[in-house]
mmCIF file of C-alpha atoms and ligand atoms in Angstrom:
data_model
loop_
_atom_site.group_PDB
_atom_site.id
_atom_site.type_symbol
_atom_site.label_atom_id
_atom_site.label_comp_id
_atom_site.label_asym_id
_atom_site.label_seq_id
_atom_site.Cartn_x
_atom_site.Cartn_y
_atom_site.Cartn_z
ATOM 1 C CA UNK Z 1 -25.491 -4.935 -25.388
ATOM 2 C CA UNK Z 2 -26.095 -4.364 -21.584
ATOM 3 C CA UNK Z 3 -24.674 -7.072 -19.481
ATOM 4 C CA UNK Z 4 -28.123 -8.585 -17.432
ATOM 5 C CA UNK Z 5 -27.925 -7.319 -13.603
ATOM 6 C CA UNK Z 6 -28.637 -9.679 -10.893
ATOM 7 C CA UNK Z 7 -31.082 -7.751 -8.359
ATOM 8 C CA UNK Z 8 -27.759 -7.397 -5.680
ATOM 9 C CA UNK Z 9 -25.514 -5.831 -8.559
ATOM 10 C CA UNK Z 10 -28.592 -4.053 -9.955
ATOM 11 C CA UNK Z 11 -28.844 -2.557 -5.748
ATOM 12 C CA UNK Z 12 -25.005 -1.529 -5.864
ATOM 13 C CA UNK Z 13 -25.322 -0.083 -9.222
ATOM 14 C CA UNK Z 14 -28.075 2.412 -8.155
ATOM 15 C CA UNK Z 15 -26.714 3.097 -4.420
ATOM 16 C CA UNK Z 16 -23.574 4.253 -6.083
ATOM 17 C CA UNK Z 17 -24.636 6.170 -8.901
ATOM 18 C CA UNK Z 18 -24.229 9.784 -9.504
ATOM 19 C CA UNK Z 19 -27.179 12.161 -8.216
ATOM 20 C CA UNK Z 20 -27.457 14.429 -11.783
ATOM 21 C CA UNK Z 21 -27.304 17.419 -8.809
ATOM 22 C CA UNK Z 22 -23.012 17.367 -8.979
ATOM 23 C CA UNK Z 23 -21.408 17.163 -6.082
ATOM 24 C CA UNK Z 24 -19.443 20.497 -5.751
ATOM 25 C CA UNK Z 25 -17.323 21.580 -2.472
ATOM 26 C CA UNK Z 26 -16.398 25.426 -1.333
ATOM 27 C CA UNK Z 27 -13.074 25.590 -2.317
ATOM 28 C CA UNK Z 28 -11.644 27.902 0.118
ATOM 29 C CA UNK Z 29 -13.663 25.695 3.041
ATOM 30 C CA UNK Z 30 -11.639 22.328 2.109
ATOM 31 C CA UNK Z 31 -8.501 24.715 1.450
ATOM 32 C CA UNK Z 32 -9.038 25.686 5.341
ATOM 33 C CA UNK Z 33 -9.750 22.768 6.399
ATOM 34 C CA UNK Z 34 -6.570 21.303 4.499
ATOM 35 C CA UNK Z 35 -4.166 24.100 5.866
ATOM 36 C CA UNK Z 36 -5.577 23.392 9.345
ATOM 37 C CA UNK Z 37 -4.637 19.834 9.000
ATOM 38 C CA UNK Z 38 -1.027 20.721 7.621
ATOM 39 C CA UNK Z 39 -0.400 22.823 10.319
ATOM 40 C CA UNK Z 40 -0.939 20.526 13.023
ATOM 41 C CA UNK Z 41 0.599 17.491 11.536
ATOM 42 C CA UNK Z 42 3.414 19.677 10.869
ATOM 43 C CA UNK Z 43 3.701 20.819 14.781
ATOM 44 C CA UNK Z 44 3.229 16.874 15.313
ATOM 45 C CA UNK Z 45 6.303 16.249 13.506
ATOM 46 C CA UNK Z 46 8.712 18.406 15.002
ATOM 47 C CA UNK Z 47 7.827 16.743 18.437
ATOM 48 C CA UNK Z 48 8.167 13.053 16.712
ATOM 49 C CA UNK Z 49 11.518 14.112 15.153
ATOM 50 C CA UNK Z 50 12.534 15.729 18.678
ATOM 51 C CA UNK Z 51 11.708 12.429 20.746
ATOM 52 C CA UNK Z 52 12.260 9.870 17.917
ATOM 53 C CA UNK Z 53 13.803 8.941 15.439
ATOM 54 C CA UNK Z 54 11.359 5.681 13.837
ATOM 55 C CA UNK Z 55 9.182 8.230 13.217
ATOM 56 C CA UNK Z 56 5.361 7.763 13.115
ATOM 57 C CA UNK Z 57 3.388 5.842 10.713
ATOM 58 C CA UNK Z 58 -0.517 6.076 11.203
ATOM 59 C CA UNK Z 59 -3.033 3.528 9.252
ATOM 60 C CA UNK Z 60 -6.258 3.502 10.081
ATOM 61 C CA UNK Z 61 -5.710 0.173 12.024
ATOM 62 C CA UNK Z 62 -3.268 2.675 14.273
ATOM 63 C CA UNK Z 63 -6.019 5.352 14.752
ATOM 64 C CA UNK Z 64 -8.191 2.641 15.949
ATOM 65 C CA UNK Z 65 -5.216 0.878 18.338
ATOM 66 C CA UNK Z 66 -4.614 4.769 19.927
ATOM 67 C CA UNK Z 67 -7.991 5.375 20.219
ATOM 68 C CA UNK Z 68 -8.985 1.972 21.764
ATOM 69 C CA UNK Z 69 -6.149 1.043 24.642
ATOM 70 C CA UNK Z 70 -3.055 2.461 24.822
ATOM 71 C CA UNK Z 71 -1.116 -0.241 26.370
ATOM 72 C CA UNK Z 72 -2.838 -2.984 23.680
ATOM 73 C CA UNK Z 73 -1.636 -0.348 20.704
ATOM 74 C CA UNK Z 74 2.166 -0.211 22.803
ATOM 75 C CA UNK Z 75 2.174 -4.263 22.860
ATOM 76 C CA UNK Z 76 -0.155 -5.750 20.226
ATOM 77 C CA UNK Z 77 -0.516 -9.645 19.800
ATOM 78 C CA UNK Z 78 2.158 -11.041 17.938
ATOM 79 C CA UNK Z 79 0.787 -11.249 14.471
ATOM 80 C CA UNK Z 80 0.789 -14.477 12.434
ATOM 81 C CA UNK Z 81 -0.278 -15.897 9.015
ATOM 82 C CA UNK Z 82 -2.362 -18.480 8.720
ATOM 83 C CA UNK Z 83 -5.093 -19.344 6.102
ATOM 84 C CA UNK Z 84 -8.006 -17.394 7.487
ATOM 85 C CA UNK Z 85 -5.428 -13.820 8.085
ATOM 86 C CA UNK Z 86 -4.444 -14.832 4.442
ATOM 87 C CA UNK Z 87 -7.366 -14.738 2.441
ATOM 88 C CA UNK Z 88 -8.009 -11.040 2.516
ATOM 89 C CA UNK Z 89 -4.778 -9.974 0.939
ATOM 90 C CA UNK Z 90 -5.070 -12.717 -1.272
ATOM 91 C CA UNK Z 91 -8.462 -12.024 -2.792
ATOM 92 C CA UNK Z 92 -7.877 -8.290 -2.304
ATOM 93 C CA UNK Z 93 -4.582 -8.746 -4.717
ATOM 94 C CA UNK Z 94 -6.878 -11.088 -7.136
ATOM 95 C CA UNK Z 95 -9.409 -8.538 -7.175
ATOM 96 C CA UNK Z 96 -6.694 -5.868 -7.832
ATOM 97 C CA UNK Z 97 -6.161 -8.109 -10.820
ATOM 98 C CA UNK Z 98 -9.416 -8.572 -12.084
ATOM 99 C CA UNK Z 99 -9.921 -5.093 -12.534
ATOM 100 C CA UNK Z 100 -7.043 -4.759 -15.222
ATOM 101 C CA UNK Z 101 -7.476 -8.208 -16.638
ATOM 102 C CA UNK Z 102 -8.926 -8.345 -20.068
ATOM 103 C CA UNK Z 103 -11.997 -11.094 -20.638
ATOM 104 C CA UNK Z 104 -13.672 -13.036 -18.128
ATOM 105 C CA UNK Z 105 -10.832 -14.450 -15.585
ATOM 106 C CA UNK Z 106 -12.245 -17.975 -13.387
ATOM 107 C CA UNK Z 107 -12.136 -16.637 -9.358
ATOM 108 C CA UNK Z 108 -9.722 -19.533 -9.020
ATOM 109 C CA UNK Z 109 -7.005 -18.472 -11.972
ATOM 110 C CA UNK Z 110 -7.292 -14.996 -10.324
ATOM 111 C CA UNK Z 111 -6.481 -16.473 -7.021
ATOM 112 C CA UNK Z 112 -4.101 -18.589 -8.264
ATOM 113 C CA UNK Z 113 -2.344 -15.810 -9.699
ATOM 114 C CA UNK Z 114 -2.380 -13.684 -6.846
ATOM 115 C CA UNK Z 115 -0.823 -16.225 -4.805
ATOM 116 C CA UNK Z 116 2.040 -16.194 -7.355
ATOM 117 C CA UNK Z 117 2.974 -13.180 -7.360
ATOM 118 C CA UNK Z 118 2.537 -12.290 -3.393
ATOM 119 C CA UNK Z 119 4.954 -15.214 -3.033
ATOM 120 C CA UNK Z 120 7.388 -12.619 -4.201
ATOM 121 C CA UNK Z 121 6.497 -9.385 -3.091
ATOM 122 C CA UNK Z 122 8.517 -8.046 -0.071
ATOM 123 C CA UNK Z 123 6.993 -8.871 3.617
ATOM 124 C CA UNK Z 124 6.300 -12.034 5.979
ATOM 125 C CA UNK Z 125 3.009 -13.094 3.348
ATOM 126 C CA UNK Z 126 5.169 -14.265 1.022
ATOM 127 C CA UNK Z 127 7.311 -16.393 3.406
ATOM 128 C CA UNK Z 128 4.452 -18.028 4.515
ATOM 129 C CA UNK Z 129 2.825 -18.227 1.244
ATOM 130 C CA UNK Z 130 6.470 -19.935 -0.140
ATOM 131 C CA UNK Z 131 6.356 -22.861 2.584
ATOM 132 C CA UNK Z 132 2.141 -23.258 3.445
ATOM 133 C CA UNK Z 133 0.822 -26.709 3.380
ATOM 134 C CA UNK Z 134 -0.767 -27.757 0.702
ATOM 135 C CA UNK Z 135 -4.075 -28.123 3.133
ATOM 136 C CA UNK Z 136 -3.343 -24.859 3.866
ATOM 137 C CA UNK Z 137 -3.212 -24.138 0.580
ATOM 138 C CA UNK Z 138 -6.149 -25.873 0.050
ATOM 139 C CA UNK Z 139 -8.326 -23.372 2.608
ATOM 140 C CA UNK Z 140 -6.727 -20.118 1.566
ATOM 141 C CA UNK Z 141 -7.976 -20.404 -1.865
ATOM 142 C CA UNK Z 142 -11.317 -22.161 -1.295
ATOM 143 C CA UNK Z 143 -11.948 -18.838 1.008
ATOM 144 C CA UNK Z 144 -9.970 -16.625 -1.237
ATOM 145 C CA UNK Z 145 -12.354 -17.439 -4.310
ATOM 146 C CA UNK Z 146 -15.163 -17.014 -2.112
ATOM 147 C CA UNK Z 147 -14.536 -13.504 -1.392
ATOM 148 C CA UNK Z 148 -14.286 -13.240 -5.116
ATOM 149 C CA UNK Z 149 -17.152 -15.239 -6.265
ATOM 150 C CA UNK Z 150 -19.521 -12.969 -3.796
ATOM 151 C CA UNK Z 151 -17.656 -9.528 -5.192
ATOM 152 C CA UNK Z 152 -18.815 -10.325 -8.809
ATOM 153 C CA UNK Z 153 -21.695 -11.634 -8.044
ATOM 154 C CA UNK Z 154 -22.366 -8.151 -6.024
ATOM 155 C CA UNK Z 155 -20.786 -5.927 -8.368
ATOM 156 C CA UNK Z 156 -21.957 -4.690 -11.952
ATOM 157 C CA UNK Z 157 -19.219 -5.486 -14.469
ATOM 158 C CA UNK Z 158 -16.120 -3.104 -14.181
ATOM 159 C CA UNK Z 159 -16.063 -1.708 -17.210
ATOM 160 C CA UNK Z 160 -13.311 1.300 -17.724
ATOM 161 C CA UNK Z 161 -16.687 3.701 -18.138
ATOM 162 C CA UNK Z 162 -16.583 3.206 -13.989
ATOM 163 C CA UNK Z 163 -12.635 4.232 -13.635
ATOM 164 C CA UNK Z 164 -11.799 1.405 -11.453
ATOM 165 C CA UNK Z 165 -8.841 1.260 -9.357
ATOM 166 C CA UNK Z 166 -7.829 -1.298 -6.653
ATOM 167 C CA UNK Z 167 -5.401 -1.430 -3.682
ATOM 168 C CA UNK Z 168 -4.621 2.465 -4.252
ATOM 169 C CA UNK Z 169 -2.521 3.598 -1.794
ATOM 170 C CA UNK Z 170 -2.695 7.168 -0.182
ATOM 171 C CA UNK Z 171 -0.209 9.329 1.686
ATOM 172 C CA UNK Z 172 -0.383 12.527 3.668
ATOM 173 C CA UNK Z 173 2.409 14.308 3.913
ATOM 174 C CA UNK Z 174 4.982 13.392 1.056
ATOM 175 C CA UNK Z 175 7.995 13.424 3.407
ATOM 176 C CA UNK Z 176 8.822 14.308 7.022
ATOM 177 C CA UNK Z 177 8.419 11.633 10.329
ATOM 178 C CA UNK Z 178 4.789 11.394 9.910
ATOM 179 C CA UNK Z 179 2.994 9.484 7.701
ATOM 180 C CA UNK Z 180 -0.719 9.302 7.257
ATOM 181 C CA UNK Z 181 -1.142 6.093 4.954
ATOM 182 C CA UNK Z 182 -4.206 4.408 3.418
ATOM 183 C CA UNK Z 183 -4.608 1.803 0.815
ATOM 184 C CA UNK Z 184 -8.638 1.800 -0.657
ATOM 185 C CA UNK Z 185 -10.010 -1.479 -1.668
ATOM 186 C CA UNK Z 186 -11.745 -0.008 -4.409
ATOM 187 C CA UNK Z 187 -11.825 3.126 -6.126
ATOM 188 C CA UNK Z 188 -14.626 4.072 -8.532
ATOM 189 C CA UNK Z 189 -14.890 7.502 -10.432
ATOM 190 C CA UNK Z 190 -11.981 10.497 -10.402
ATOM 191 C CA UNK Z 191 -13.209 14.010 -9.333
ATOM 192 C CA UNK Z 192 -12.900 16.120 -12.556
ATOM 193 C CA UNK Z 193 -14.271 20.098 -13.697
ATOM 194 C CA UNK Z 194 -13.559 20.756 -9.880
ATOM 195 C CA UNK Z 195 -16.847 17.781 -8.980
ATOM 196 C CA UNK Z 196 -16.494 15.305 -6.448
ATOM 197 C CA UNK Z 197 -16.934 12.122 -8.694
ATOM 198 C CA UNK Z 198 -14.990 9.881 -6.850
ATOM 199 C CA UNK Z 199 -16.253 6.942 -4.973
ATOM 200 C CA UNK Z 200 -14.490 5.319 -2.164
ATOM 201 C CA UNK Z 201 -15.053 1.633 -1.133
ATOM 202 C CA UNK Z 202 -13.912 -0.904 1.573
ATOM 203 C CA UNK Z 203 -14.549 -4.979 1.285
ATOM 204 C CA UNK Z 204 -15.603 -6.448 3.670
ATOM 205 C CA UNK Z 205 -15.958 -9.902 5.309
ATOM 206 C CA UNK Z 206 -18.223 -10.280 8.660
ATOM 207 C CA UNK Z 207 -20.838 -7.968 10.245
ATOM 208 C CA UNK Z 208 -20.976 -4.156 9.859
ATOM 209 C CA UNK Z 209 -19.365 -2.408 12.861
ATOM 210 C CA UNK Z 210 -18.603 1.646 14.049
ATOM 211 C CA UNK Z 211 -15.352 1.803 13.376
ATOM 212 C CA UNK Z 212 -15.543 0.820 9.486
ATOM 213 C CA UNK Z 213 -17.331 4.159 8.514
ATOM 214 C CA UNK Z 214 -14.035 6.184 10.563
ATOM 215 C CA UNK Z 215 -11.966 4.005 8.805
ATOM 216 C CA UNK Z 216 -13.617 5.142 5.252
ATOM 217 C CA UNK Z 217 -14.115 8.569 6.530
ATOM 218 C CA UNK Z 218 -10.590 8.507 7.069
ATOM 219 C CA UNK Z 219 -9.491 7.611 3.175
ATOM 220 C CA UNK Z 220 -11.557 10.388 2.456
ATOM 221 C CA UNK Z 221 -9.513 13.168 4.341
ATOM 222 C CA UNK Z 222 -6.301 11.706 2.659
ATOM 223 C CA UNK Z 223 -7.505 12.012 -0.583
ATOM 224 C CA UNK Z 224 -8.820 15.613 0.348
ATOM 225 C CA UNK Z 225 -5.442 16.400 1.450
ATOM 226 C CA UNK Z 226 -4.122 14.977 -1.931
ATOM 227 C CA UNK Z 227 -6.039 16.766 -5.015
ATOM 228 C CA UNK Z 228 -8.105 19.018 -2.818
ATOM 229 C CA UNK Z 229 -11.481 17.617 -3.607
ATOM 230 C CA UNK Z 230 -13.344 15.099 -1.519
ATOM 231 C CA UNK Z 231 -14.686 11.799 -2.740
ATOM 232 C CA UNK Z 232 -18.548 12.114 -3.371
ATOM 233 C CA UNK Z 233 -19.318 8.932 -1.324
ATOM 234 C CA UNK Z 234 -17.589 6.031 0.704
ATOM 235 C CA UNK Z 235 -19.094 2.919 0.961
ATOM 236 C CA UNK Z 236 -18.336 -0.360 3.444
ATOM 237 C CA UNK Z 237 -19.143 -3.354 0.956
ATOM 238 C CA UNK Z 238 -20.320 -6.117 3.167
ATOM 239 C CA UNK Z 239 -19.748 -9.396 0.803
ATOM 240 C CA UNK Z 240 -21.285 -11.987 2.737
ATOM 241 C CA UNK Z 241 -24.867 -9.556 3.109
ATOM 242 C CA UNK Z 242 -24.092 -8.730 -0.594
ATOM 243 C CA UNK Z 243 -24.976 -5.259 0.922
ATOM 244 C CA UNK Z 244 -22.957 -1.987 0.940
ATOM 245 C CA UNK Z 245 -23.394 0.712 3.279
ATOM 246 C CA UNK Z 246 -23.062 4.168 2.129
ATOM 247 C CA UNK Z 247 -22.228 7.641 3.299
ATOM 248 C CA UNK Z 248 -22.280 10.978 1.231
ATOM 249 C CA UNK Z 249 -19.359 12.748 2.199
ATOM 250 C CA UNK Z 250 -19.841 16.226 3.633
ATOM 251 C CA UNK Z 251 -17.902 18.835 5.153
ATOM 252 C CA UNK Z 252 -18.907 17.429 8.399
ATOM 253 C CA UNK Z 253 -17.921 14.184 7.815
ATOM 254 C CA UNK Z 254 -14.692 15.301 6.648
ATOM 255 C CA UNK Z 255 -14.099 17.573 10.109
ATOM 256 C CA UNK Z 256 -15.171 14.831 12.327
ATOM 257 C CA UNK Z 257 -11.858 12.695 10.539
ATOM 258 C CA UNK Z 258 -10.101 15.363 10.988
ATOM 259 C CA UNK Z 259 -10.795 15.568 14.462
ATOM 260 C CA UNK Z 260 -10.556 11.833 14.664
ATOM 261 C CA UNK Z 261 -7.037 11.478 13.023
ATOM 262 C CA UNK Z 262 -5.487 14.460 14.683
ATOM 263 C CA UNK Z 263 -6.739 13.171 18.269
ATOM 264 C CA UNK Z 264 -5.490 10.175 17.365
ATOM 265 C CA UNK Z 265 -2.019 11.610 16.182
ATOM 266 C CA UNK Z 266 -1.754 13.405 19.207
ATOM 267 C CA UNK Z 267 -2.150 10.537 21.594
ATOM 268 C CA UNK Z 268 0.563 8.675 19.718
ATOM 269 C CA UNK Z 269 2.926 11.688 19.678
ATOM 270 C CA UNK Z 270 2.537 11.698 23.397
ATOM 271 C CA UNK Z 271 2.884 7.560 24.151
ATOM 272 C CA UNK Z 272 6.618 8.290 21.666
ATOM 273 C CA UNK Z 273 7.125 11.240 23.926
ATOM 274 C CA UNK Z 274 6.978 8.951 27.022
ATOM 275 C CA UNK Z 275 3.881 9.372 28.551
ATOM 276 C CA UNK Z 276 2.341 6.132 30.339
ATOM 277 C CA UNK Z 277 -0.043 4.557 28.352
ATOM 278 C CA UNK Z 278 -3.456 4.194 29.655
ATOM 279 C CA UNK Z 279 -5.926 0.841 29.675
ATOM 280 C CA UNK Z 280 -9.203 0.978 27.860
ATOM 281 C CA UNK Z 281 -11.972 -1.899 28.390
ATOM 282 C CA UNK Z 282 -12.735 -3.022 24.600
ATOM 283 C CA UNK Z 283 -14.381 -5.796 22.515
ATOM 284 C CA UNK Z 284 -10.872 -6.498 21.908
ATOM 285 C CA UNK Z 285 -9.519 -7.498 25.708
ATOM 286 C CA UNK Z 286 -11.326 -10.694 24.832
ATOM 287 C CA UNK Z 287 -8.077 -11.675 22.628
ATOM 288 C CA UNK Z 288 -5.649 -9.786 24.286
ATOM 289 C CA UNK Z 289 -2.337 -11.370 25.258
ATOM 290 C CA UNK Z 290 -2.156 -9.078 28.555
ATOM 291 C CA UNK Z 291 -6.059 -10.186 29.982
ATOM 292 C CA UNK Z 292 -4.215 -12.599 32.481
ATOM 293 C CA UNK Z 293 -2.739 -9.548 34.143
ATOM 294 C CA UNK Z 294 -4.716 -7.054 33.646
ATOM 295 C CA UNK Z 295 -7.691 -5.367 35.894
ATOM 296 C CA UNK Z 296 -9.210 -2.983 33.153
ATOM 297 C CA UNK Z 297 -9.832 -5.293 30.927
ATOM 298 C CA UNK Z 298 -10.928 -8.354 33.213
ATOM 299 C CA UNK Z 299 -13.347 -5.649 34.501
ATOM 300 C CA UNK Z 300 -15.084 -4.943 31.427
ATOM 301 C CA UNK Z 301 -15.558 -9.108 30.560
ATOM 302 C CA UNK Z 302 -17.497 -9.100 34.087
ATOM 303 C CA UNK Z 303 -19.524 -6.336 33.386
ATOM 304 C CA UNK Z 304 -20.302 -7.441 29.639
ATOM 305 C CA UNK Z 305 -20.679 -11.185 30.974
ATOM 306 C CA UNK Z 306 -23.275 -9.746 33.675
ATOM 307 C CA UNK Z 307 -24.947 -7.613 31.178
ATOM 308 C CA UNK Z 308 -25.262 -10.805 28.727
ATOM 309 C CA UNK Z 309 -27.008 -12.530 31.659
HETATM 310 S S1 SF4 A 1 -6.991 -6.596 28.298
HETATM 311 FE FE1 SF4 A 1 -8.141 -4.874 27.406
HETATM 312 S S2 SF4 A 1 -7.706 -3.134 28.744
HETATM 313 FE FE2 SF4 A 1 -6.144 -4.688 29.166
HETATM 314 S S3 SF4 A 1 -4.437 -4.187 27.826
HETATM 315 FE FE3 SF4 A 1 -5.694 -5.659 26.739
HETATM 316 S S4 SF4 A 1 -7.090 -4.425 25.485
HETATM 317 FE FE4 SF4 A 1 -6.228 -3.077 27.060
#
């Protein structure tokens, strides 16, 4: 028997179902538009190797640092864990586990769970997550299990009929001083008979903004560049709206990522190279270590303070 939808889950459900049209893409356009890619990733490269020797490692957090300011991509914020920073790789490894978990796991044995065994994995989280408080504790899982609470409340049961996968990662190329790297939240569906069946999905916490639908438009280049055949859809999953927003993919969609990444790539290739970076006004200079000292961005506070007036 049917599990009984909530209205939210019975929403996702239908925004994410299959049309009965399939979804097929030209072949020979995404093979041009893959060999286009290769071919300037692999001119990329030779420069990186020529002026490096770190290489170049892109997520789409990096495309967004190039592409915002320069100098705040050269010298981020020193990073640090704390309970809030915490709780999405926390609830995004419990929700890893949920999919593969047989029965009907509690959010907080999930958590619980996932705490575990990122106390071990290799990295800073699991320092931290060795020698937290146990108030800290205390607030990473409370928020932790409310990420999870709110995803199956918004999600219809993952049953294996949806081919669920979590925390998949995704590189472009397979070797070389380059790396174009994404790991998807959620996978649902696997493109078979040459159909786009796959769907592509990013958690999130907070308000909707821009820069999430490059960031999923991005996952679905890489994982054009890896079988050949797009994803059908993408979808940011906003948890606390219990709303997902959704985008067919398209061959437009994919160009404009491609366009994206590779303006992106080249930007960084030239900051490795030695060029000066250059200052970019940005939601972000509100946070930014280097605001005490610098013009661009206390420029763009006054004129977003005077046009909040
Ligand atoms: S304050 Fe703004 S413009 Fe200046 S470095 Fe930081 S992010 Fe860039």
């Amino acid at each position: 028997m049917p599990p009984v939808l909530n209205p939210t889950q019975q929403r996702t459900l239908e925004l994410l179902r299959r049309s009965p049209e399939p979804v097929v893409f030209d072949p020979e356009v995404i093979a041009g538009l893959c060999s286009g890619i290769a071919e300037a990733v692999e001119h990329f490269a030779e420069r990186v190797a020529a002026a490096s020797t770190d290489g170049l490692w892109m997520s789409k957090a990096k495309i967004a640092s190039v592409l915002g300011c320069e100098y705040h991509h050269l010298h981020p914020a020193p990073f640090d864990w704390t309970p809030a920073t915490a709780a999405g790789t926390v609830a995004h490894r419990a929700i890893e586990l949920l999919v593969g978990w047989r029965g009907e796991p509690t959010p907080a044995v999930l958590v619980d769970e996932a705490i575990e065994r990122l106390v071990t994995a290799p990295g800073t989280i699991g320092d931290w997550l060795a020698q937290m408080s146990e108030a800290d504790r205390a607030d990473l899982v409370n928020n932790a299990v409310d990420r999870i609470v709110k995803f199956t409340e918004s999600f219809p049961p993952l049953t294996k009929r949806f081919i669920p996968v979590a925390e998949s990662s995704v590189r472009y190329p397979e070797s070389g001083p380059i790396v174009l790297a994404g790991k998807t939240d959620l996978t649902l569906g696997r493109a078979e008979n040459g159909e786009a069946r796959k769907v592509i999905i990013d958690l999130k916490t907070g308000g909707m903004w821009p820069q999430h639908l490059d960031d999923l438009r991005f996952y679905a280049l890489l994982e054009t560049m890896r079988i050949g055949i797009p994803p059908r859809k993408v979808a940011g999953f906003y948890l606390d709206a219990g709303r997902a927003v959704v985008e067919d993919v398209t061959i437009d969609t994919l160009r404009s990522a491609a366009h994206r990444t590779l303006d992106a790539l080249g930007r960084a290739v030239e900051l490795i190279e030695g060029r000066e970076p250059t200052r970019q006004g940005q939601s972000s200079c509100r946070w930014c270590p280097h605001i005490g000292e610098c013009a661009t961005g206390q420029h763009w506070q006054a004129e977003q303070a005077e046009r909040d007036d």
